[in-house]
Short mmCIF file of C-alpha atoms in Angstrom, two decimals:
data_model
loop_
_atom_site.label_atom_id
_atom_site.label_comp_id
_atom_site.label_asym_id
_atom_site.label_seq_id
_atom_site.Cartn_x
_atom_site.Cartn_y
_atom_site.Cartn_z
CA MET A 1 -0.31 0.03 -0.14
CA THR A 2 1.35 3.64 -0.65
CA VAL A 3 0.21 7.18 -0.24
CA SER A 4 -1.68 7.20 -3.41
CA ASP A 5 -3.76 4.36 -2.55
CA LEU A 6 -5.25 7.04 0.06
CA PHE A 7 -7.05 8.32 -2.45
CA LYS A 8 -8.77 5.68 -4.26
CA VAL A 9 -12.00 6.27 -2.22
CA LYS A 10 -13.94 3.96 -4.61
CA ASN A 11 -12.10 0.99 -2.92
CA PRO A 12 -14.22 0.18 0.30
CA GLU A 13 -11.22 -0.66 2.63
CA ILE A 14 -10.17 3.04 1.74
CA ARG A 15 -13.35 4.04 2.45
CA ALA A 16 -13.43 2.33 6.00
CA LEU A 17 -10.31 3.87 6.60
CA HIS A 18 -10.75 7.49 5.97
CA PHE A 19 -14.11 7.25 8.05
CA THR A 20 -12.50 5.88 10.84
CA TRP A 21 -9.56 8.17 11.10
CA ILE A 22 -12.15 11.20 10.95
CA ALA A 23 -14.19 9.46 13.88
CA PHE A 24 -11.06 9.21 15.88
CA PHE A 25 -10.23 12.56 15.07
CA ILE A 26 -13.37 13.89 16.33
CA SER A 27 -12.60 11.69 18.93
CA PHE A 28 -9.54 13.05 20.39
CA TYR A 29 -10.50 16.84 19.08
CA THR A 30 -13.75 16.36 21.77
CA TRP A 31 -10.91 14.52 24.41
CA PHE A 32 -8.37 17.08 24.62
CA ASN A 33 -11.00 20.65 23.92
CA MET A 34 -10.42 21.95 27.58
CA ALA A 35 -6.83 22.73 27.57
CA PRO A 36 -7.17 25.56 24.70
CA LEU A 37 -10.12 27.41 26.08
CA ALA A 38 -8.56 26.97 29.73
CA THR A 39 -7.58 30.09 30.67
CA THR A 40 -10.53 31.62 28.78
CA MET A 41 -12.42 29.23 31.42
CA ILE A 42 -10.62 30.84 34.41
CA LYS A 43 -11.20 34.16 33.38
CA GLU A 44 -14.99 33.92 32.84
CA LEU A 45 -15.95 31.75 35.16
CA GLY A 46 -13.88 33.61 38.21
CA TRP A 47 -14.35 30.74 40.59
CA LEU A 48 -12.19 28.23 38.62
CA THR A 49 -8.42 28.68 39.36
CA MET A 50 -5.71 27.02 37.57
CA LYS A 51 -5.34 24.64 40.50
CA ASP A 52 -8.66 23.08 39.45
CA ILE A 53 -7.34 22.44 35.47
CA LYS A 54 -4.66 20.81 36.72
CA LEU A 55 -6.91 18.19 38.48
CA PHE A 56 -9.25 18.09 35.60
CA ALA A 57 -6.36 17.32 33.37
CA ILE A 58 -5.73 14.40 35.77
CA CYS A 59 -9.27 13.48 35.39
CA ASN A 60 -9.15 13.61 31.51
CA VAL A 61 -7.24 10.50 31.11
CA ALA A 62 -8.03 8.26 34.31
CA LEU A 63 -10.48 6.35 33.00
CA THR A 64 -9.11 5.57 29.89
CA ILE A 65 -7.08 2.97 30.84
CA PRO A 66 -10.04 0.61 32.47
CA ALA A 67 -12.34 2.12 29.07
CA ARG A 68 -9.64 0.64 26.54
CA VAL A 69 -9.42 -2.58 28.00
CA PHE A 70 -13.50 -3.06 28.83
CA PHE A 71 -13.89 -1.61 25.06
CA GLY A 72 -11.27 -4.04 24.17
CA MET A 73 -13.53 -6.80 25.51
CA LEU A 74 -16.88 -5.61 23.97
CA GLN A 75 -15.72 -4.83 20.62
CA ASP A 76 -14.48 -8.33 20.06
CA LYS A 77 -18.32 -9.81 20.95
CA TYR A 78 -20.04 -7.07 19.00
CA GLY A 79 -17.67 -5.68 17.01
CA PRO A 80 -16.05 -2.53 16.36
CA ARG A 81 -18.51 -0.70 14.74
CA LYS A 82 -21.14 -0.66 17.09
CA CYS A 83 -18.85 0.20 19.62
CA TYR A 84 -17.14 3.28 17.89
CA SER A 85 -20.95 4.57 17.29
CA VAL A 86 -22.04 3.48 20.97
CA LEU A 87 -19.07 4.93 22.23
CA MET A 88 -19.25 8.37 20.79
CA ILE A 89 -22.99 8.57 21.39
CA LEU A 90 -22.48 8.07 25.13
CA MET A 91 -19.54 10.20 25.67
CA ALA A 92 -21.51 13.43 24.02
CA ILE A 93 -23.53 13.57 27.19
CA PRO A 94 -20.94 14.53 29.32
CA ALA A 95 -19.15 16.45 26.63
CA LEU A 96 -22.15 18.69 26.78
CA ALA A 97 -22.59 18.56 30.31
CA PHE A 98 -18.79 19.68 31.06
CA ALA A 99 -19.21 22.41 28.44
CA PHE A 100 -22.44 24.03 30.38
CA GLY A 101 -21.04 23.27 33.85
CA ASN A 102 -21.27 25.26 36.88
CA SER A 103 -19.84 23.81 39.49
CA GLY A 104 -16.23 22.18 40.46
CA ALA A 105 -17.70 19.15 41.22
CA GLN A 106 -19.76 18.81 38.14
CA LEU A 107 -16.98 19.92 35.71
CA LEU A 108 -14.59 17.29 37.54
CA VAL A 109 -16.96 14.35 37.04
CA THR A 110 -18.07 15.11 33.71
CA ARG A 111 -14.16 15.33 32.80
CA LEU A 112 -13.78 11.88 34.63
CA ILE A 113 -16.56 10.35 32.63
CA LEU A 114 -15.38 11.91 29.21
CA SER A 115 -11.96 10.40 29.94
CA CYS A 116 -13.37 7.10 28.72
CA ILE A 117 -13.69 8.78 24.91
CA GLY A 118 -9.78 7.72 24.75
CA ALA A 119 -10.92 4.08 24.15
CA SER A 120 -11.65 5.03 20.49
CA PHE A 121 -7.93 4.82 19.58
CA SER A 122 -8.27 0.74 19.91
CA ILE A 123 -11.42 0.38 18.80
CA GLY A 124 -10.39 1.98 15.51
CA ILE A 125 -7.44 0.01 15.45
CA HIS A 126 -9.40 -3.09 15.40
CA MET A 127 -11.73 -1.76 12.81
CA THR A 128 -8.82 -1.04 10.77
CA ALA A 129 -7.24 -4.54 11.07
CA LEU A 130 -10.68 -5.75 9.93
CA TRP A 131 -10.38 -4.20 6.66
CA PHE A 132 -6.66 -4.77 5.50
CA LYS A 133 -4.51 -7.76 5.15
CA PRO A 134 -1.39 -8.41 6.68
CA ARG A 135 1.35 -6.87 3.97
CA ASP A 136 -0.75 -3.60 4.35
CA ILE A 137 -1.69 -3.45 8.17
CA GLY A 138 1.39 -1.46 9.52
CA PHE A 139 0.67 1.67 7.01
CA ALA A 140 -3.03 1.95 7.14
CA GLU A 141 -2.65 1.89 11.06
CA GLY A 142 -0.35 4.19 11.37
CA PHE A 143 -2.09 6.59 9.01
CA TYR A 144 -5.42 6.07 10.95
CA ALA A 145 -3.59 6.63 14.01
CA GLY A 146 -1.49 9.54 12.65
CA TRP A 147 -4.28 11.65 11.44
CA GLY A 148 -6.49 10.92 14.43
CA ASN A 149 -4.14 11.63 16.81
CA PHE A 150 -3.89 14.85 15.23
CA GLY A 151 -7.33 15.66 16.46
CA SER A 152 -5.71 16.92 19.78
CA ALA A 153 -3.62 19.53 18.01
CA GLY A 154 -6.19 20.23 15.76
CA ALA A 155 -8.45 21.28 19.26
CA ALA A 156 -5.69 23.35 19.94
CA MET A 157 -5.17 25.37 16.57
CA THR A 158 -8.67 26.05 16.44
CA LEU A 159 -10.87 26.14 19.30
CA PRO A 160 -9.80 29.37 20.53
CA TRP A 161 -10.64 30.89 17.27
CA VAL A 162 -14.05 29.12 17.46
CA ALA A 163 -14.96 30.25 20.41
CA LEU A 164 -13.96 33.92 19.84
CA TYR A 165 -15.09 34.37 16.15
CA LEU A 166 -17.57 31.90 15.25
CA PHE A 167 -19.78 32.17 18.84
CA GLY A 168 -18.66 35.89 19.97
CA GLY A 169 -16.40 35.17 22.67
CA GLY A 170 -17.62 37.02 26.12
CA SER A 171 -19.00 34.67 29.03
CA GLN A 172 -20.61 32.03 26.84
CA GLY A 173 -18.19 31.50 23.53
CA TRP A 174 -15.86 28.98 24.91
CA ARG A 175 -19.44 27.04 26.04
CA TYR A 176 -20.84 26.89 22.89
CA ALA A 177 -17.30 25.78 21.11
CA LEU A 178 -17.02 22.42 23.83
CA ALA A 179 -20.60 22.40 23.05
CA ALA A 180 -20.37 22.34 19.30
CA ASN A 181 -17.39 19.63 19.91
CA ALA A 182 -20.18 17.45 21.62
CA ILE A 183 -22.74 17.60 18.67
CA VAL A 184 -20.67 17.09 15.99
CA MET A 185 -19.35 13.94 17.78
CA LEU A 186 -23.11 12.78 18.24
CA GLY A 187 -23.63 13.13 15.07
CA TYR A 188 -20.78 11.06 13.54
CA GLY A 189 -21.56 8.69 15.80
CA ILE A 190 -24.95 8.16 14.57
CA LEU A 191 -23.34 8.52 11.09
CA TYR A 192 -20.64 5.70 11.69
CA PHE A 193 -23.30 3.29 12.30
CA PHE A 194 -24.40 3.51 9.00
CA VAL A 195 -22.20 4.32 6.86
CA ILE A 196 -19.37 1.21 7.65
CA THR A 197 -19.38 -2.73 8.49
CA ASP A 198 -17.41 -4.56 10.30
CA GLY A 199 -14.75 -5.42 7.50
CA PRO A 200 -15.60 -6.35 3.81
CA ALA A 201 -18.95 -7.62 3.39
CA GLY A 202 -19.22 -11.79 3.59
CA ALA A 203 -15.57 -11.53 5.60
CA PRO A 204 -15.38 -14.28 8.45
CA GLN A 205 -16.02 -12.57 11.72
CA HIS A 206 -13.23 -13.95 14.11
CA LYS A 207 -14.69 -13.91 17.75
CA PRO A 208 -12.87 -14.71 20.55
CA ARG A 209 -14.43 -17.71 22.86
CA LYS A 210 -14.84 -15.64 25.95
CA THR A 211 -14.79 -12.05 26.29
CA SER A 212 -14.55 -11.22 30.02
CA ALA A 213 -10.77 -11.89 29.88
CA MET A 214 -7.77 -13.04 27.39
CA GLU A 215 -7.27 -16.56 26.56
CA VAL A 216 -4.18 -17.48 26.42
CA SER A 217 -2.23 -20.73 25.44
CA THR A 218 -0.12 -22.52 28.57
CA TRP A 219 -0.05 -22.29 32.21
CA PHE A 220 3.03 -20.08 32.73
CA ASP A 221 1.16 -17.51 30.08
CA MET A 222 -1.66 -17.54 32.58
CA ILE A 223 0.32 -16.47 35.14
CA LYS A 224 2.13 -13.76 33.42
CA LEU A 225 -1.35 -12.51 31.96
CA ILE A 226 -2.37 -11.92 35.63
CA ILE A 227 0.65 -10.20 36.63
CA VAL A 228 0.31 -7.68 33.51
CA THR A 229 -3.32 -7.06 34.49
CA ILE A 230 -2.37 -5.77 38.08
CA PRO A 231 -0.76 -2.53 36.76
CA LEU A 232 -3.42 -1.64 34.27
CA TRP A 233 -5.92 -1.14 37.60
CA GLY A 234 -3.04 -0.27 40.19
CA ILE A 235 -1.92 2.70 38.35
CA LEU A 236 -5.13 4.57 39.07
CA SER A 237 -3.88 4.38 42.61
CA ILE A 238 -1.60 7.31 42.04
CA LEU A 239 -4.35 9.22 40.39
CA ILE A 240 -6.25 8.83 43.52
CA TRP A 241 -3.52 9.87 45.50
CA ARG A 242 -3.31 13.00 43.75
CA ILE A 243 -6.57 13.92 43.72
CA GLN A 244 -6.61 13.50 47.72
CA ASN A 245 -3.42 15.65 47.36
CA PHE A 246 -5.36 18.40 45.87
CA GLY A 247 -7.94 18.20 48.57
CA TYR A 248 -10.53 17.10 46.35
CA LEU A 249 -10.91 13.84 48.09
CA SER A 250 -11.23 12.46 51.79
CA ALA A 251 -8.95 10.31 53.81
CA ASP A 252 -12.12 7.96 53.90
CA GLY A 253 -13.27 8.51 50.23
CA ALA A 254 -9.58 7.49 49.33
CA ILE A 255 -9.67 4.38 51.05
CA ILE A 256 -13.29 3.17 49.87
CA ALA A 257 -11.48 4.15 46.13
CA TYR A 258 -8.31 1.92 46.98
CA ALA A 259 -10.49 -0.81 47.94
CA VAL A 260 -12.56 -0.53 45.13
CA ILE A 261 -9.58 -1.20 42.93
CA VAL A 262 -8.36 -4.09 44.83
CA VAL A 263 -11.76 -5.83 44.40
CA VAL A 264 -11.78 -4.75 40.60
CA ILE A 265 -8.30 -6.59 40.22
CA LEU A 266 -9.17 -9.56 42.51
CA TYR A 267 -12.55 -9.80 39.96
CA GLN A 268 -10.43 -9.39 36.81
CA ILE A 269 -8.12 -12.42 38.16
CA ILE A 270 -11.33 -14.85 38.63
CA GLN A 271 -12.16 -13.78 35.26
CA ILE A 272 -8.51 -15.23 33.99
CA LEU A 273 -8.75 -18.35 35.86
CA ARG A 274 -12.42 -18.84 34.72
CA VAL A 275 -11.61 -18.04 31.26
CA ASN A 276 -8.77 -20.27 31.07
CA ILE A 277 -8.31 -22.76 33.33
CA PRO A 278 -11.07 -25.16 31.31
CA ILE A 279 -9.20 -24.19 28.20
CA LEU A 280 -5.75 -25.44 29.17
CA LYS A 281 -7.17 -28.42 31.33
CA LYS A 282 -8.59 -29.28 27.51
CA GLY A 283 -5.44 -28.38 26.09
CA VAL A 284 -4.86 -26.00 23.47
CA PRO A 285 -3.77 -27.30 19.72
CA GLU A 286 -0.36 -26.60 18.79
CA ASP A 287 -1.47 -24.24 15.51
CA ASP A 288 -3.65 -22.49 18.04
CA LYS A 289 -1.02 -21.52 20.21
CA TYR A 290 0.31 -17.73 20.15
CA LYS A 291 3.33 -16.31 22.08
CA PHE A 292 1.76 -14.19 24.81
CA ASN A 293 5.49 -12.93 25.25
CA ASN A 294 4.69 -10.70 22.16
CA VAL A 295 1.92 -8.92 24.15
CA ILE A 296 3.89 -8.27 26.91
CA SER A 297 6.88 -7.04 24.88
CA LEU A 298 4.06 -4.68 22.50
CA ASN A 299 2.78 -3.48 26.30
CA THR A 300 6.44 -2.25 27.01
CA THR A 301 6.98 -0.43 23.57
CA TYR A 302 3.53 1.33 24.17
CA PHE A 303 4.23 2.41 27.71
CA ALA A 304 7.68 3.57 26.35
CA ASN A 305 6.68 5.54 23.38
CA PHE A 306 2.73 6.95 23.36
CA GLY A 307 3.46 6.81 27.35
CA ALA A 308 6.52 9.02 26.87
CA GLU A 309 4.69 11.02 23.92
CA LEU A 310 1.77 12.08 26.58
CA ALA A 311 4.33 12.97 29.14
CA VAL A 312 6.88 14.78 27.36
CA VAL A 313 4.37 17.05 25.51
CA SER A 314 2.81 18.03 28.67
CA MET A 315 5.86 19.76 30.21
CA LEU A 316 8.00 20.31 27.03
CA PRO A 317 6.78 24.13 26.72
CA ALA A 318 7.67 24.70 30.48
CA PHE A 319 11.03 23.53 29.63
CA PHE A 320 12.02 25.24 26.87
CA GLU A 321 10.14 28.40 27.96
CA SER A 322 12.45 28.05 31.52
CA THR A 323 16.08 26.21 29.31
CA PHE A 324 16.00 29.53 26.94
CA THR A 325 14.18 31.98 28.45
CA LEU A 326 11.58 32.01 25.76
CA THR A 327 8.08 33.38 25.47
CA PRO A 328 5.13 31.50 26.36
CA THR A 329 4.09 31.52 22.58
CA ALA A 330 7.67 31.13 21.09
CA ALA A 331 8.20 27.81 23.50
CA GLY A 332 4.70 26.46 22.49
CA LEU A 333 5.58 26.73 18.70
CA ILE A 334 9.13 24.67 19.91
CA ALA A 335 7.09 22.05 21.51
CA SER A 336 4.33 21.74 19.55
CA SER A 337 6.53 20.04 16.78
CA PHE A 338 6.65 17.28 18.95
CA ALA A 339 3.28 16.42 18.21
CA PHE A 340 2.95 17.50 14.91
CA VAL A 341 5.26 15.18 13.62
CA ASN A 342 2.85 12.53 14.05
CA LEU A 343 0.65 13.34 10.31
CA ILE A 344 4.29 11.91 8.89
CA ALA A 345 5.74 9.42 11.77
CA ARG A 346 3.41 7.40 12.63
CA PRO A 347 2.18 6.18 9.41
CA LEU A 348 6.03 5.71 8.45
CA GLY A 349 6.62 3.81 11.00
CA GLY A 350 3.68 1.75 10.20
CA PHE A 351 4.79 1.83 6.47
CA LEU A 352 8.26 0.45 7.51
CA SER A 353 7.14 -2.42 9.04
CA ASP A 354 5.18 -3.35 6.22
CA LYS A 355 7.95 -2.92 3.92
CA LEU A 356 11.21 -4.38 5.71
CA SER A 357 11.52 -7.92 6.08
CA SER A 358 11.06 -8.01 9.66
CA ARG A 359 8.69 -6.18 12.01
CA LYS A 360 10.85 -7.03 14.79
CA LEU A 361 13.70 -5.69 13.35
CA ILE A 362 11.77 -2.15 12.65
CA MET A 363 10.11 -2.23 16.33
CA THR A 364 13.30 -3.08 18.13
CA ILE A 365 15.31 -0.17 16.06
CA TYR A 366 12.55 2.70 16.86
CA MET A 367 12.65 1.54 20.53
CA PHE A 368 16.99 1.71 20.44
CA GLY A 369 16.45 5.07 18.85
CA ILE A 370 14.01 6.54 21.42
CA ALA A 371 16.27 5.56 24.13
CA LEU A 372 19.10 7.52 22.00
CA GLY A 373 16.91 10.39 21.48
CA PHE A 374 15.73 10.83 25.12
CA LEU A 375 19.28 10.48 26.39
CA GLY A 376 20.63 13.53 24.08
CA MET A 377 17.24 15.02 25.44
CA GLY A 378 19.16 14.82 28.96
CA PHE A 379 22.03 17.02 27.78
CA ILE A 380 20.42 19.83 26.45
CA SER A 381 20.84 23.04 28.35
CA SER A 382 20.87 26.94 27.84
CA ALA A 383 24.42 26.80 26.27
CA TRP A 384 23.03 24.75 23.59
CA PRO A 385 22.11 26.66 20.06
CA ILE A 386 18.45 26.49 20.12
CA ILE A 387 18.02 24.86 16.60
CA LEU A 388 20.45 22.03 17.71
CA ALA A 389 18.03 21.55 20.67
CA THR A 390 14.75 21.88 18.15
CA ILE A 391 16.45 19.27 15.69
CA LEU A 392 16.84 16.84 18.30
CA THR A 393 13.40 17.27 19.50
CA VAL A 394 12.15 16.46 16.39
CA ALA A 395 14.11 13.54 15.44
CA CYS A 396 13.25 11.85 18.62
CA SER A 397 9.75 12.71 18.06
CA MET A 398 10.05 10.87 14.76
CA PHE A 399 10.96 7.89 16.73
CA VAL A 400 8.65 8.01 19.30
CA GLN A 401 6.07 8.05 17.06
CA GLY A 402 7.23 6.00 14.42
CA ALA A 403 7.39 3.43 17.16
CA GLU A 404 3.96 3.59 18.17
CA GLY A 405 2.92 2.73 14.25
CA ALA A 406 5.26 -0.12 14.17
CA THR A 407 3.57 -1.40 17.34
CA PHE A 408 0.49 -1.64 15.93
CA GLY A 409 1.73 -3.02 12.80
CA VAL A 410 2.26 -5.95 14.75
CA ILE A 411 -0.78 -6.56 17.20
CA PRO A 412 -3.26 -7.62 14.50
CA MET A 413 -0.77 -10.45 13.81
CA ILE A 414 -0.33 -11.93 17.13
CA LYS A 415 -3.85 -13.81 17.32
CA ARG A 416 -6.51 -12.43 15.22
CA ARG A 417 -9.35 -13.79 17.08
CA ILE A 418 -8.46 -11.38 20.34
CA THR A 419 -7.23 -8.32 18.29
CA GLY A 420 -9.77 -5.98 19.97
CA GLN A 421 -8.30 -7.18 23.87
CA ILE A 422 -4.71 -7.28 22.75
CA ALA A 423 -5.03 -3.43 21.35
CA GLY A 424 -7.17 -2.39 24.06
CA MET A 425 -4.02 -3.85 26.64
CA ALA A 426 -1.35 -2.20 24.89
CA GLY A 427 -3.08 0.96 24.44
CA ALA A 428 -4.38 0.94 28.14
CA TYR A 429 -0.19 0.48 28.75
CA GLY A 430 0.49 3.58 26.75
CA ASN A 431 -1.87 5.38 29.21
CA VAL A 432 -0.38 3.55 32.11
CA GLY A 433 3.28 4.96 31.23
CA ALA A 434 1.99 8.55 30.88
CA VAL A 435 0.43 8.54 34.48
CA PHE A 436 3.63 6.84 35.71
CA TYR A 437 6.41 9.11 34.16
CA LEU A 438 4.06 12.11 34.91
CA PHE A 439 3.89 10.85 38.16
CA LEU A 440 7.89 11.00 38.37
CA TYR A 441 7.92 14.12 36.53
CA THR A 442 6.83 15.91 40.03
CA PHE A 443 10.13 14.61 41.80
CA VAL A 444 12.70 15.24 38.95
CA THR A 445 14.22 18.01 37.10
CA PRO A 446 13.42 18.20 33.40
CA SER A 447 17.45 16.86 32.59
CA GLN A 448 16.51 13.42 34.87
CA PHE A 449 13.23 13.20 33.54
CA PHE A 450 14.56 12.45 30.09
CA LEU A 451 16.63 10.21 31.24
CA ILE A 452 14.55 8.10 33.13
CA ILE A 453 12.29 7.88 29.51
CA ALA A 454 15.68 7.20 27.59
CA ALA A 455 16.15 4.24 30.03
CA GLY A 456 12.46 2.98 29.89
CA ALA A 457 12.78 2.94 26.35
CA PHE A 458 15.99 1.00 26.59
CA VAL A 459 14.07 -1.66 28.64
CA SER A 460 11.36 -2.23 26.22
CA PHE A 461 14.21 -2.48 23.38
CA LEU A 462 15.87 -5.26 25.42
CA THR A 463 12.38 -6.65 25.89
CA CYS A 464 11.93 -6.93 22.04
CA ILE A 465 15.23 -8.09 21.67
CA PHE A 466 14.93 -11.03 23.73
CA LEU A 467 10.84 -11.79 24.23
CA LEU A 468 9.35 -10.48 21.00
CA LYS A 469 8.93 -12.95 17.68
CA GLU A 470 8.37 -12.23 14.71
CA PRO A 471 4.50 -13.39 14.32
CA GLU A 472 3.76 -16.32 12.10
CA GLY A 473 2.29 -14.79 8.75
CA SER A 474 3.58 -11.36 9.06
CA PHE A 475 3.54 -10.20 5.30
CA ALA A 476 0.66 -13.14 4.12
CA GLU A 477 -1.95 -12.30 1.92
CA GLU A 478 -4.56 -13.60 4.72
CA TYR A 479 -3.91 -13.54 8.48
CA HIS A 480 -3.53 -16.90 10.09
CA MET A 481 -6.25 -19.40 10.65
CA SER A 482 -6.26 -22.07 13.27
CA SER A 483 -8.38 -25.20 13.64
CA VAL A 484 -9.85 -23.50 16.91
CA ASP A 485 -10.77 -20.33 14.40
CA ARG A 486 -12.55 -22.22 11.46
CA GLU A 487 -14.23 -24.49 14.55
CA MET A 488 -15.60 -21.14 15.87
CA LEU A 489 -16.68 -19.41 12.62
CA ALA A 490 -18.45 -22.67 11.36
CA LEU A 491 -19.89 -22.81 14.65
CA HIS A 492 -20.27 -18.99 14.68
CA GLU A 493 -22.30 -19.56 11.07
CA GLY A 494 -24.37 -22.56 11.86
CA GLU A 495 -25.42 -19.84 14.48
CA SER A 496 -26.62 -17.28 12.14
CA VAL A 497 -28.10 -19.66 9.75
CA GLY A 498 -30.29 -21.01 12.68
CA HIS A 499 -31.25 -17.28 13.73
CA HIS A 500 -32.59 -16.60 9.73
#
C-alpha cells in the first residue's frame, strides 16, 4: 500500500479507513478540548483556578485505562462499528454537561467520565485490522492513528478561534465551542453506524471464546497475564493519591477508592482463571497457540513510546520556556513540533513495518532510537544553540511516534480473534506509561526526567530483543487461521443460519 492508494476512495477499504480516522480525529478533538480554552474558562468563570484545571487534566486521562480494556473486550464480541458508534454517542453527554458546567464538582465528574473517549483509539485499530491484509496493516494503522491523534493538535489550533469568532467570545463563547464538539461527535457517532461494516461484506468474523478475559496458550502464560493485568488497575491508585493531595477527596473517600481498585483486580484475576483453566485443561491445539510474550513486549513498547509522548508533550513547553528564556508562545510553537510530526512519523513507522523483512527488527530499531533520543535530550542546556535542541526534539519525536506506528503494525498479527483485547491492553499500557512518567516528573528535574524515559525505552528495547518474536504470517495475503478459528467460525455461521 502506498500514499497514492489513500486517494482511491472508491475502494471500500480506503473509504473505511477515512471514515474511521475521522471518527478518531473527532473523538480526540473532543477529548482534548479543555486545554486550549482553560485560561478563558478561568477568566470567565471567576471561581475556577489553575489548580482546578490541573486536577481536571489528571481526570481527563484517568478512566481511559479501564475503558480501553473494557471496550477491547466488548468489540471482540459486538464488533468495532457498534462500539465506536455507542462510545461517541454516549460520550457526547458528559461533553455537553462539561460545556455547560457551573460547579467544580460538575466539571470534575464530567471530565472523569469523558476520559472514557480515549478508548476510541483501540476500537479504530481493530476496525482497520478488519479491513486490511497483513502486508498493508502497518501503514493503514499508522495513517489511522497519525491523523486521528492529530485531533488533539486540531483542537489546540482551532478552538480559541471558534470560541472567539464563530460564537462571539464573551462569557458564553467557550461554552458553545465545547458544546459544538459534543454535537458533532454525537452526529458522527450516528453516521458511523450506518456508513461502515465490520470488515468487507461476507468476510469471516473472528470472535474470541470469551470476552471477560484474554485467552492464553499455556499455564505459564496465564500467570504472566495475571501479572500484567495488575498495573492496569493499580496505576489508578496514583491518581487517587494525587486527587486526595489536591484536597478534593477525603481520607475515607480515598480508602474506599483504593478498596474498589483491589476488588476490581481480584475480579479480573478470577475472570482470567475462569476463562483459561477449562481451555488449558482441555489442551490448546498446537496451531492455535500464540506467543503471549509478544503481548508483553508490545505493552512495554507502548508504555515507553505513547506514555513518553503524552508525558513529554505535557512538560515540553515549560521546559523550553525556562531553559532558553523564551516567551510562552515561542516555547509552545517549538514544543508543538513534537506533536506535529505525528502526521508523518506514525504512518512512516507502520509503512516501514510493512516494507522491511522483519517487523521485530523495525520495532527494535525504533525503541533503541527513542532511548538514544531522550538520552541526548537529557543533556540539553541553555548553552546549546536552540536550533540544535529543536532538531534533536523533532528527531526524537520521529522515533517515538514511528515506534507507535510500528507497535500497531504488529498487534493485529498476534492472535486474530482477540485483536480487540490485545489492542485494548497495549493502548491502556500507553496511558499507564503516561501516568507513571508524569508522576515521576513531580520528583525530578527535566534533565533527569528525559534520562528516566530513555532508560524506560532501553528496557523495552531489551524486552523486544529477548521476548518479541516475528508473528506467523506477518507479510501474508491472509491472517493465520487455526483449527479452533475454523471450528468457531463454522459454529458462528451455523448459529447465524439458525437465527434466520
